[in-house]
Structures are given as C-alpha cells and as structure tokens.
Amino acid sequence: MTSDTIPARDLGEIARQFAVEGEFCQAVPYGGGHINETWCATFNRADARVRGILQRINHNVFRNPAALMENIERVTQHLSAQLAKEPDRERRALTLIPSRAGRNLYVDPGGGYWRAWRFIEGARTYDAIESAQQAYEGPRAFGRFLAMLADLPAPRLHDTIPNFHSTPGRFAALEDAIAHDTAGRVHLAEPEIAFAHARKSITGALLNAGLPERVTHNDTKINNVLLDDQTGEGICVIDLDTVMPGFAAYDFGDLVRSATCPAAEDERDLSKVTVRFDLFEALARGYLSTAGDMLTRAEKESLVLGGKLITFTMGIRFLTDFLNGDTYYKVHRADHNLDRCRTQFKLVESIEAQESAMEQFIRSIG
Ligand code: ADP
Ligand code: GN1
Ligand code: MG
C-alpha cells in the first residue's frame, strides 16, 4: 500500500496512537520523498488547529527501525540541547512526538512502523533549486548540522544502511543487475551501462583518501532542508534516517548534485541539466560558512570529488533499480528510474568539465 491507498479510517486510528492534544481531523499525503510514506495530519483543538507529520518507515529499506529511531532520538536531543539558547529553537531541530505508550515508534497490527513529528510551520522544502539564495541557505544549514553534531557523545551511531555510500558496493550491485537482467531491460539502457563502465576506475577514490569519519546526514539533497517562508533561511534539516558515520564529502556531494541545477531530478530534457557555476559558488560559500572551521585541509580537498562520486553513485543506483524492475525507489511513470539515471550522468559530465575550476574555487575561499 502507498500513501494514497491507506484508508482514511486507518490513518485516523494510527494518528490517534500519538500523544497529540486535540481531535484528529484528516491526514493527506505529503512531500516528494522516494522512500518513506509521509502524511500531514491535522488535529482540532478548542483554541487552534495543529498539524503533525506522520510517517511510515520503509521497512524494506531500513531493516532495523528500532536502531534507526535510537539514532534519531540521540541526534534530535543533541541538536535541541545545542540550540537551547536560540530564540526560534523549536523550528530549528526536529522533535519527535511520542506514541501514547511513550515510545518513539508505533507498530501497527500489520507490522508497519510509524512515527510522528511536530510540524515546523512557516517553512517548506523545494524539490529543485530556484535561486542562488537557496543554493547558499540550504547548504549553510547542512554545514551547521555537521558542526552541531561534531561533539555528539559516544557510542558511534548505528549504520542504518550498511555501506550506504560505498561506490564500489553500488557498482557491484549494478553488475549483478546487468548479469541477471530480471526485468529484461538491459537492452534499453546500453548507453547508460557503457557510461558507468567507463568510470569504474573512480569508484574507490574517496575510500582510500584517509578522511576522518564524521556524523553526517548522508541524504543532503536540497529537499531535505526546510527554508523559512519569510527570510529564506535554511532553518531545519529533516529526513534523519541516514544520519550515521560518514565523510563530509558525501554531504557536500549530494548538495552538488541537487543544488547546482535548477532542473528536476527526473527532467527529461537533458539540455536543462547542467551544473551552474554560480550556484556551485553559492553552495560552497554556504556550506563552508558553517562547516569550514571544522573541516581539515584534506576534507576540503575532497569536496568536489565527493560531488562527482555521489552524483555518479546516484546514477548507478537509479540505473540498478531500473534494471531490477523498480523495486527500491518509488516511481510514478515508466522509465522513471532511467530518466533519473540520465540526469545524474549528465551532471557527472558537467562536473567533469568544471572539476578543476570548482576545486580552485574551494581553495580560493577555504
Ligand atoms: P522522505 O524520507 O520520504 O524523503 P522526509 O522526511 O524528507 O521523507 O519528509 C517528506 C516531506 O515532508 C519533506 O520534504 C517536507 O516537505 C515534509 N516534512 C517532513 N518533516 C516535516 C516537519 N517536521 N515539519 C514540516 N514539514 C515536514
Ligand atoms: C532517497 O528519501 P529521499 O527521497 O530523501 C535515497 C537517497 C537518494 C535520493 C535520490 C534511504 O532519498 O539516498 O539520494 O532518494 N534515500 C535512501 O533522490 O535510499
Ligand atoms: Mg526527504
């Protein structure tokens, strides 16, 4: 079942499992994420209407929801403590709403895992970048997120998806998909397969660079940060399922692929898909304005490579899912994953063409 097919009655039942004051009114599908199911739920109180975010975790992707929620509790509590003196602190970090049983998850009778968040009002996400201001503000918030989590106390966070950003691992999964051709689609993607094969030699580049492990977000695409409706400021980083140990270059890299091109991730007109240097400059300035002080020289030098590798990796992952018959990402049309793969590979070409200028720019500001 998807967010459109769960009966309203059942959603009401689930929403009422969370400790929200007020009477449940309705829940509507919300947001454009590829993995979880999200609804905006409305509750009526005597004095006001309040909204909440209700999410069913994709258990096929996140195999251990309890460990994932343990990470999220630790991370959100740490962020809230760091923000204690900020005037607007409740809008600057996510807050879980506990279940009526006092848990961070509610498990429905069918085995679905549910959680709820306080709704952050007066801000929204953007699926594609619309301005240089956004290309600065979104990354600035992700950089701040990295800096605020630098002193998260031990123990190490759980790896919610092991080897999540391992490009060699993703490449091996692609080879497997090609070899099995379960959906009979290999013949539809020959140029894309050739593109991937031609770049096999770069897959291990970041793994051998001796970079420090950080607490990273790992899914820093631009629609995972809320931008304030009034000021445009990146106020709150969301989608914390993949917060776990990683390299800063991966977070920066996911921003390169999602915040430097105004076209959508699934744009079919590839002439619109290119890394705009002015947006890259805004992104680099934004990210380094908050994370620059904590990053080592080696990390700064890895950022552009992170952009190329993460973009390549996303292309490989979309291609693999296309070849496997669309079993991982939500798709809304035939060839959706192939279209997404094509935009990523076009961006890789665009990064390759500008790589040394991008590296030079980072050196000039950091
Ligand atoms: P997914 O993992 O499916 O990408 P997200 O956690 O990113 O799901 O949430 C989907 C959308 O819901 C976001 O793009 C955002 O618009 C909205 N959203 C999520 N959490 C909140 C929140 N606490 N307040 C307001 N909007 C939110
Ligand atoms: C998925 O959940 P969402 O849509 O923010 C994916 C990311 C990809 C992204 C591509 C857990 O993110 O890794 O970069 O799609 N998340 C997971 O748009 O696989
Ligand atoms: Mg998301």
CSV table of C-alpha atoms and ligand atoms in Angstrom, one decimal:
chain,number,residue,atom,x,y,z
A,1,MET,CA,0.0,0.0,0.0
A,2,THR,CA,1.2,3.5,-0.7
A,3,SER,CA,0.3,6.8,0.9
A,4,ASP,CA,-2.7,7.1,-1.5
A,5,THR,CA,-4.2,3.7,-0.7
A,6,ILE,CA,-4.3,3.6,3.1
A,7,PRO,CA,-8.0,4.1,4.1
A,8,ALA,CA,-8.6,7.4,5.9
A,9,ARG,CA,-10.2,5.4,8.8
A,10,ASP,CA,-6.9,3.5,9.3
A,11,LEU,CA,-4.8,6.7,9.2
A,12,GLY,CA,-7.0,8.3,11.8
A,13,GLU,CA,-6.5,5.2,14.0
A,14,ILE,CA,-2.8,5.5,13.6
A,15,ALA,CA,-2.6,9.2,14.1
A,16,ARG,CA,-4.6,8.7,17.4
A,17,GLN,CA,-1.8,6.5,18.7
A,18,PHE,CA,0.5,9.5,19.1
A,19,ALA,CA,0.4,11.9,22.0
A,20,VAL,CA,-1.1,14.9,20.3
A,21,GLU,CA,-3.6,17.0,22.1
A,22,GLY,CA,-6.8,17.6,20.1
A,23,GLU,CA,-9.2,15.6,17.9
A,24,PHE,CA,-7.8,14.0,14.7
A,25,CYS,CA,-9.3,15.7,11.6
A,26,GLN,CA,-7.5,14.4,8.5
A,27,ALA,CA,-4.3,13.2,7.0
A,28,VAL,CA,-3.1,14.0,3.4
A,29,PRO,CA,-0.1,12.6,1.6
A,30,TYR,CA,2.8,15.0,1.8
A,31,GLY,CA,6.2,15.7,0.3
A,32,GLY,CA,8.1,14.1,-2.6
A,33,GLY,CA,10.4,11.6,-0.9
A,34,HIS,CA,11.4,8.4,-2.7
A,35,ILE,CA,11.5,6.1,0.3
A,36,ASN,CA,9.1,6.6,3.2
A,37,GLU,CA,5.4,7.4,3.2
A,38,THR,CA,4.6,10.8,4.6
A,39,TRP,CA,1.3,12.5,5.6
A,40,CYS,CA,0.4,15.8,7.0
A,41,ALA,CA,-2.1,15.2,9.8
A,42,THR,CA,-4.4,17.9,11.2
A,43,PHE,CA,-5.9,18.0,14.7
A,44,ASN,CA,-8.6,20.3,16.1
A,45,ARG,CA,-8.1,21.8,19.5
A,46,ALA,CA,-10.6,24.1,21.2
A,47,ASP,CA,-8.3,27.1,20.5
A,48,ALA,CA,-6.5,26.1,17.3
A,49,ARG,CA,-5.7,23.6,14.6
A,50,VAL,CA,-2.4,21.9,14.9
A,51,ARG,CA,-0.5,19.9,12.3
A,52,GLY,CA,1.8,17.0,12.6
A,53,ILE,CA,3.9,14.8,10.2
A,54,LEU,CA,3.0,11.2,10.2
A,55,GLN,CA,5.5,8.8,8.6
A,56,ARG,CA,5.5,5.1,7.9
A,57,ILE,CA,9.1,3.9,7.7
A,58,ASN,CA,10.1,1.9,4.6
A,59,HIS,CA,11.0,-1.3,6.4
A,60,ASN,CA,12.3,-2.9,3.2
A,61,VAL,CA,15.0,-0.2,3.1
A,62,PHE,CA,15.5,0.3,6.8
A,63,ARG,CA,15.8,-3.2,8.2
A,64,ASN,CA,16.2,-2.2,11.8
A,65,PRO,CA,13.7,0.6,12.7
A,66,ALA,CA,14.5,0.4,16.4
A,67,ALA,CA,18.2,1.1,15.8
A,68,LEU,CA,17.3,3.9,13.4
A,69,MET,CA,15.0,5.5,15.9
A,70,GLU,CA,17.6,5.3,18.6
A,71,ASN,CA,20.0,7.2,16.3
A,72,ILE,CA,17.3,9.8,15.6
A,73,GLU,CA,16.5,10.3,19.3
A,74,ARG,CA,20.1,10.9,20.2
A,75,VAL,CA,20.7,13.2,17.3
A,76,THR,CA,17.5,15.3,17.8
A,77,GLN,CA,18.1,15.6,21.5
A,78,HIS,CA,21.7,16.7,20.9
A,79,LEU,CA,20.6,19.3,18.4
A,80,SER,CA,17.9,20.6,20.7
A,81,ALA,CA,20.3,20.9,23.6
A,82,GLN,CA,22.8,22.8,21.3
A,83,LEU,CA,20.0,25.2,20.3
A,84,ALA,CA,18.7,25.8,23.8
A,85,LYS,CA,19.6,29.5,23.8
A,86,GLU,CA,18.3,30.3,20.3
A,87,PRO,CA,15.0,32.2,20.2
A,88,ASP,CA,13.4,30.1,17.5
A,89,ARG,CA,14.8,26.8,18.6
A,90,GLU,CA,11.6,24.7,18.2
A,91,ARG,CA,11.8,25.4,14.5
A,92,ARG,CA,15.5,24.6,14.1
A,93,ALA,CA,15.5,21.0,15.0
A,94,LEU,CA,13.0,18.2,14.5
A,95,THR,CA,11.1,17.0,17.5
A,96,LEU,CA,9.5,13.5,17.7
A,97,ILE,CA,6.0,13.1,19.1
A,98,PRO,CA,6.0,10.0,21.3
A,99,SER,CA,3.3,7.4,21.0
A,100,ARG,CA,0.7,7.2,23.7
A,101,ALA,CA,2.6,4.2,25.1
A,102,GLY,CA,5.6,6.6,25.4
A,103,ARG,CA,7.6,5.0,22.6
A,104,ASN,CA,9.3,6.7,19.6
A,105,LEU,CA,7.6,4.2,17.2
A,106,TYR,CA,4.1,2.8,16.9
A,107,VAL,CA,3.9,-0.7,15.3
A,108,ASP,CA,0.5,-1.3,13.7
A,109,PRO,CA,-1.2,-4.7,13.7
A,110,GLY,CA,0.0,-5.4,10.2
A,111,GLY,CA,3.7,-4.8,11.2
A,112,GLY,CA,4.0,-1.2,9.8
A,113,TYR,CA,6.4,1.1,11.7
A,114,TRP,CA,5.1,4.6,12.3
A,115,ARG,CA,6.5,7.8,13.8
A,116,ALA,CA,5.2,11.4,14.2
A,117,TRP,CA,7.0,14.7,14.2
A,118,ARG,CA,6.0,18.2,15.4
A,119,PHE,CA,5.2,20.2,12.2
A,120,ILE,CA,7.5,23.1,11.5
A,121,GLU,CA,5.3,25.9,10.3
A,122,GLY,CA,6.2,28.8,8.1
A,123,ALA,CA,8.8,26.9,6.1
A,124,ARG,CA,9.0,24.5,3.2
A,125,THR,CA,11.2,22.3,1.1
A,126,TYR,CA,11.9,22.7,-2.6
A,127,ASP,CA,12.4,19.7,-4.9
A,128,ALA,CA,14.5,21.8,-7.3
A,129,ILE,CA,16.7,24.8,-6.6
A,130,GLU,CA,15.1,28.1,-7.6
A,131,SER,CA,17.7,30.8,-6.7
A,132,ALA,CA,21.3,31.4,-5.7
A,133,GLN,CA,19.9,32.4,-2.2
A,134,GLN,CA,18.5,28.9,-1.8
A,135,ALA,CA,21.8,27.4,-3.1
A,136,TYR,CA,23.5,29.3,-0.3
A,137,GLU,CA,21.0,28.8,2.5
A,138,GLY,CA,20.3,25.1,2.2
A,139,PRO,CA,24.0,24.1,2.3
A,140,ARG,CA,24.6,26.6,5.1
A,141,ALA,CA,22.0,24.7,7.2
A,142,PHE,CA,23.6,21.3,6.3
A,143,GLY,CA,27.0,22.7,7.3
A,144,ARG,CA,25.7,23.8,10.6
A,145,PHE,CA,24.1,20.4,11.1
A,146,LEU,CA,27.6,18.8,10.6
A,147,ALA,CA,29.2,21.3,13.0
A,148,MET,CA,26.5,20.8,15.7
A,149,LEU,CA,26.9,17.0,15.6
A,150,ALA,CA,30.7,17.1,15.8
A,151,ASP,CA,30.6,16.6,19.6
A,152,LEU,CA,27.8,14.0,19.7
A,153,PRO,CA,28.8,11.8,22.7
A,154,ALA,CA,29.8,8.2,22.1
A,155,PRO,CA,28.8,5.5,21.2
A,156,ARG,CA,29.1,5.5,17.5
A,157,LEU,CA,25.8,5.8,15.7
A,158,HIS,CA,24.3,2.7,14.1
A,159,ASP,CA,24.8,2.2,10.4
A,160,THR,CA,21.1,2.3,9.4
A,161,ILE,CA,22.1,1.1,5.9
A,162,PRO,CA,25.5,-0.5,5.9
A,163,ASN,CA,27.8,0.6,3.0
A,164,PHE,CA,25.2,3.2,2.0
A,165,HIS,CA,27.6,5.4,0.1
A,166,SER,CA,30.1,2.7,-1.0
A,167,THR,CA,30.5,3.4,-4.7
A,168,PRO,CA,32.3,0.0,-5.3
A,169,GLY,CA,29.4,-1.7,-3.5
A,170,ARG,CA,26.9,0.1,-5.6
A,171,PHE,CA,28.9,-0.7,-8.7
A,172,ALA,CA,28.9,-4.4,-7.8
A,173,ALA,CA,25.1,-4.3,-7.4
A,174,LEU,CA,24.8,-2.8,-10.9
A,175,GLU,CA,27.0,-5.5,-12.3
A,176,ASP,CA,24.7,-8.0,-10.6
A,177,ALA,CA,21.6,-6.4,-12.1
A,178,ILE,CA,23.1,-6.5,-15.6
A,179,ALA,CA,24.1,-10.1,-15.2
A,180,HIS,CA,20.7,-11.2,-14.1
A,181,ASP,CA,18.6,-8.8,-16.2
A,182,THR,CA,15.5,-9.9,-14.2
A,183,ALA,CA,13.2,-7.3,-15.8
A,184,GLY,CA,14.6,-7.8,-19.3
A,185,ARG,CA,15.6,-4.1,-19.5
A,186,VAL,CA,19.3,-4.3,-20.1
A,187,HIS,CA,18.8,-3.7,-23.9
A,188,LEU,CA,17.0,-0.4,-23.0
A,189,ALA,CA,20.0,1.1,-21.1
A,190,GLU,CA,23.1,0.2,-23.1
A,191,PRO,CA,24.5,3.8,-23.3
A,192,GLU,CA,24.0,4.3,-19.6
A,193,ILE,CA,25.6,1.0,-18.8
A,194,ALA,CA,28.6,1.9,-21.0
A,195,PHE,CA,28.8,5.3,-19.2
A,196,ALA,CA,29.0,3.5,-15.9
A,197,HIS,CA,31.6,1.0,-17.1
A,198,ALA,CA,33.8,3.8,-18.5
A,199,ARG,CA,34.1,5.2,-14.9
A,200,LYS,CA,34.7,2.1,-12.9
A,201,SER,CA,38.2,3.3,-12.0
A,202,ILE,CA,36.9,6.2,-9.9
A,203,THR,CA,34.7,4.1,-7.7
A,204,GLY,CA,37.2,3.6,-4.9
A,205,ALA,CA,38.7,7.2,-4.9
A,206,LEU,CA,37.2,8.5,-1.7
A,207,LEU,CA,37.6,5.3,0.3
A,208,ASN,CA,41.3,5.4,0.0
A,209,ALA,CA,41.8,9.1,0.9
A,210,GLY,CA,42.2,8.7,4.7
A,211,LEU,CA,39.4,11.1,5.5
A,212,PRO,CA,38.1,11.5,9.1
A,213,GLU,CA,34.8,9.9,9.9
A,214,ARG,CA,32.1,12.4,11.0
A,215,VAL,CA,28.5,12.2,12.0
A,216,THR,CA,27.0,13.0,8.6
A,217,HIS,CA,23.5,13.3,7.2
A,218,ASN,CA,24.1,11.2,4.1
A,219,ASP,CA,20.9,12.4,2.2
A,220,THR,CA,21.5,16.1,1.9
A,221,LYS,CA,19.5,16.6,-1.3
A,222,ILE,CA,18.1,20.1,-1.3
A,223,ASN,CA,14.5,18.9,-0.5
A,224,ASN,CA,15.7,17.7,2.9
A,225,VAL,CA,16.0,21.1,4.4
A,226,LEU,CA,13.2,23.5,5.3
A,227,LEU,CA,13.7,27.1,4.1
A,228,ASP,CA,11.9,29.8,6.1
A,229,ASP,CA,9.0,31.3,4.1
A,230,GLN,CA,9.8,34.9,5.2
A,231,THR,CA,13.5,35.1,5.3
A,232,GLY,CA,14.6,32.2,3.0
A,233,GLU,CA,17.0,31.0,5.7
A,234,GLY,CA,17.7,27.2,5.9
A,235,ILE,CA,16.2,26.7,9.3
A,236,CYS,CA,15.8,22.9,9.8
A,237,VAL,CA,17.5,19.9,8.3
A,238,ILE,CA,15.0,17.0,8.0
A,239,ASP,CA,14.9,13.3,6.9
A,240,LEU,CA,17.3,12.0,9.5
A,241,ASP,CA,17.1,8.3,8.7
A,242,THR,CA,20.5,8.1,7.2
A,243,VAL,CA,22.4,10.2,9.8
A,244,MET,CA,25.3,7.9,10.7
A,245,PRO,CA,29.1,7.9,10.4
A,246,GLY,CA,30.4,9.1,7.0
A,247,PHE,CA,32.5,11.6,5.2
A,248,ALA,CA,31.7,15.3,4.9
A,249,ALA,CA,32.5,15.0,1.1
A,250,TYR,CA,29.4,12.8,0.7
A,251,ASP,CA,27.1,15.5,2.3
A,252,PHE,CA,28.7,18.2,0.2
A,253,GLY,CA,28.5,15.9,-2.8
A,254,ASP,CA,24.8,15.3,-2.5
A,255,LEU,CA,24.4,19.1,-2.5
A,256,VAL,CA,26.4,19.5,-5.6
A,257,ARG,CA,24.1,17.1,-7.5
A,258,SER,CA,20.9,18.7,-6.1
A,259,ALA,CA,21.6,22.4,-5.5
A,260,THR,CA,23.6,23.5,-8.6
A,261,CYS,CA,21.0,22.6,-11.2
A,262,PRO,CA,17.5,24.2,-11.4
A,263,ALA,CA,16.1,21.2,-13.3
A,264,ALA,CA,14.2,18.4,-11.5
A,265,GLU,CA,16.0,15.2,-10.7
A,266,ASP,CA,13.8,13.4,-13.3
A,267,GLU,CA,13.9,16.1,-16.0
A,268,ARG,CA,13.7,14.5,-19.5
A,269,ASP,CA,15.1,17.5,-21.4
A,270,LEU,CA,18.8,16.9,-20.7
A,271,SER,CA,19.7,20.3,-22.2
A,272,LYS,CA,18.4,21.8,-19.0
A,273,VAL,CA,20.6,19.5,-16.9
A,274,THR,CA,24.0,21.1,-16.1
A,275,VAL,CA,25.9,22.3,-13.1
A,276,ARG,CA,25.7,26.1,-13.0
A,277,PHE,CA,28.9,27.5,-11.7
A,278,ASP,CA,27.2,30.5,-9.9
A,279,LEU,CA,25.1,28.1,-8.0
A,280,PHE,CA,28.1,25.9,-7.1
A,281,GLU,CA,29.8,29.1,-5.8
A,282,ALA,CA,26.8,29.9,-3.6
A,283,LEU,CA,26.6,26.3,-2.3
A,284,ALA,CA,30.3,26.2,-1.5
A,285,ARG,CA,30.2,29.5,0.3
A,286,GLY,CA,27.1,28.5,2.2
A,287,TYR,CA,28.5,25.1,3.3
A,288,LEU,CA,31.9,26.4,4.3
A,289,SER,CA,30.4,29.4,6.2
A,290,THR,CA,29.2,26.9,8.8
A,291,ALA,CA,31.3,23.8,8.4
A,292,GLY,CA,34.5,25.4,7.1
A,293,ASP,CA,36.2,25.8,10.5
A,294,MET,CA,35.9,22.2,11.5
A,295,LEU,CA,36.9,20.6,8.1
A,296,THR,CA,40.5,19.6,7.7
A,297,ARG,CA,42.5,20.6,4.6
A,298,ALA,CA,42.2,17.0,3.2
A,299,GLU,CA,38.4,17.2,3.7
A,300,LYS,CA,38.2,20.5,1.8
A,301,GLU,CA,40.2,19.0,-1.0
A,302,SER,CA,37.8,16.0,-1.1
A,303,LEU,CA,34.6,18.0,-1.6
A,304,VAL,CA,34.5,18.3,-5.4
A,305,LEU,CA,35.4,14.7,-5.7
A,306,GLY,CA,32.6,13.9,-3.3
A,307,GLY,CA,30.3,15.8,-5.7
A,308,LYS,CA,31.4,13.7,-8.7
A,309,LEU,CA,31.3,10.4,-6.9
A,310,ILE,CA,27.9,10.9,-5.1
A,311,THR,CA,26.3,12.0,-8.4
A,312,PHE,CA,27.8,9.0,-10.2
A,313,THR,CA,26.7,6.8,-7.4
A,314,MET,CA,23.1,8.1,-7.5
A,315,GLY,CA,23.1,7.5,-11.3
A,316,ILE,CA,24.3,3.9,-10.7
A,317,ARG,CA,21.6,3.3,-8.0
A,318,PHE,CA,18.8,4.6,-10.3
A,319,LEU,CA,20.1,2.5,-13.2
A,320,THR,CA,20.3,-0.6,-11.0
A,321,ASP,CA,16.8,-0.1,-9.8
A,322,PHE,CA,15.6,0.4,-13.3
A,323,LEU,CA,17.3,-2.9,-14.4
A,324,ASN,CA,15.9,-4.7,-11.3
A,325,GLY,CA,12.3,-3.6,-12.2
A,326,ASP,CA,11.8,-0.6,-9.9
A,327,THR,CA,11.9,-2.4,-6.5
A,328,TYR,CA,13.6,0.3,-4.4
A,329,TYR,CA,12.6,3.9,-5.3
A,330,LYS,CA,9.0,5.0,-5.7
A,331,VAL,CA,8.3,5.5,-9.4
A,332,HIS,CA,5.5,7.4,-11.0
A,333,ARG,CA,5.9,6.6,-14.7
A,334,ALA,CA,7.5,4.0,-16.9
A,335,ASP,CA,11.3,4.6,-17.2
A,336,HIS,CA,11.2,6.9,-14.3
A,337,ASN,CA,14.4,5.5,-12.8
A,338,LEU,CA,16.1,5.6,-16.2
A,339,ASP,CA,15.2,9.2,-16.6
A,340,ARG,CA,16.7,9.9,-13.1
A,341,CYS,CA,19.8,8.0,-14.0
A,342,ARG,CA,20.2,10.1,-17.2
A,343,THR,CA,20.1,13.4,-15.3
A,344,GLN,CA,22.7,12.2,-12.8
A,345,PHE,CA,25.1,11.0,-15.6
A,346,LYS,CA,24.6,14.3,-17.4
A,347,LEU,CA,25.5,16.1,-14.2
A,348,VAL,CA,28.6,13.9,-13.8
A,349,GLU,CA,29.7,15.0,-17.3
A,350,SER,CA,29.1,18.6,-16.3
A,351,ILE,CA,31.1,18.2,-13.1
A,352,GLU,CA,34.0,16.6,-15.0
A,353,ALA,CA,34.1,19.5,-17.4
A,354,GLN,CA,34.3,22.0,-14.5
A,355,GLU,CA,36.2,20.0,-11.9
A,356,SER,CA,39.4,21.9,-11.7
A,357,ALA,CA,37.6,25.3,-11.7
A,358,MET,CA,35.4,24.0,-8.8
A,359,GLU,CA,38.5,22.8,-6.9
A,360,GLN,CA,40.2,26.1,-7.5
A,361,PHE,CA,37.1,28.0,-6.2
A,362,ILE,CA,37.1,25.9,-3.0
A,363,ARG,CA,40.8,26.7,-2.4
A,364,SER,CA,40.2,30.4,-3.0
A,365,ILE,CA,37.5,30.6,-0.3
A,366,GLY,CA,38.6,28.0,2.2
B,1,ADP,P1,11.3,11.0,2.8
B,1,ADP,O1,12.3,10.2,3.6
B,1,ADP,O2,10.3,10.2,2.2
B,1,ADP,O3,12.1,11.9,1.8
B,1,ADP,P2,11.0,13.3,4.6
B,1,ADP,O4,11.3,13.1,6.0
B,1,ADP,O5,12.0,14.1,3.8
B,1,ADP,O6,10.6,12.0,3.8
B,1,ADP,O7,9.6,14.1,4.6
B,1,ADP,C1,8.9,14.3,3.4
B,1,ADP,C2,8.4,15.8,3.3
B,1,ADP,O8,7.6,16.1,4.5
B,1,ADP,C3,9.5,16.8,3.4
B,1,ADP,O9,10.0,17.1,2.1
B,1,ADP,C4,8.9,18.0,4.0
B,1,ADP,O10,8.2,18.8,3.0
B,1,ADP,C5,7.8,17.4,4.9
B,1,ADP,N1,8.3,17.4,6.3
B,1,ADP,C6,8.9,16.4,6.9
B,1,ADP,N2,9.1,16.7,8.2
B,1,ADP,C7,8.5,17.9,8.5
B,1,ADP,C8,8.3,18.7,9.7
B,1,ADP,N3,8.7,18.3,10.9
B,1,ADP,N4,7.6,19.8,9.5
B,1,ADP,C9,7.1,20.2,8.3
B,1,ADP,N5,7.3,19.5,7.2
B,1,ADP,C10,8.0,18.4,7.2
B,2,GN1,C1,16.3,8.8,-1.5
B,2,GN1,O1,14.3,9.6,0.9
B,2,GN1,P1,14.8,10.5,-0.1
B,2,GN1,O2,13.9,10.7,-1.2
B,2,GN1,O3,15.2,11.8,0.6
B,2,GN1,C2,17.5,8.0,-1.1
B,2,GN1,C3,18.8,8.8,-1.2
B,2,GN1,C4,18.9,9.3,-2.7
B,2,GN1,C5,17.7,10.1,-3.1
B,2,GN1,C6,17.7,10.4,-4.5
B,2,GN1,C7,17.4,5.9,2.1
B,2,GN1,O4,16.2,9.9,-0.6
B,2,GN1,O5,19.9,8.1,-0.9
B,2,GN1,O6,20.0,10.2,-2.8
B,2,GN1,O7,16.5,9.3,-2.8
B,2,GN1,N1,17.4,7.5,0.3
B,2,GN1,C8,17.6,6.3,0.6
B,2,GN1,O8,16.8,11.4,-4.8
B,2,GN1,O9,18.0,5.4,-0.2
B,3,MG,MG,13.3,13.5,2.1
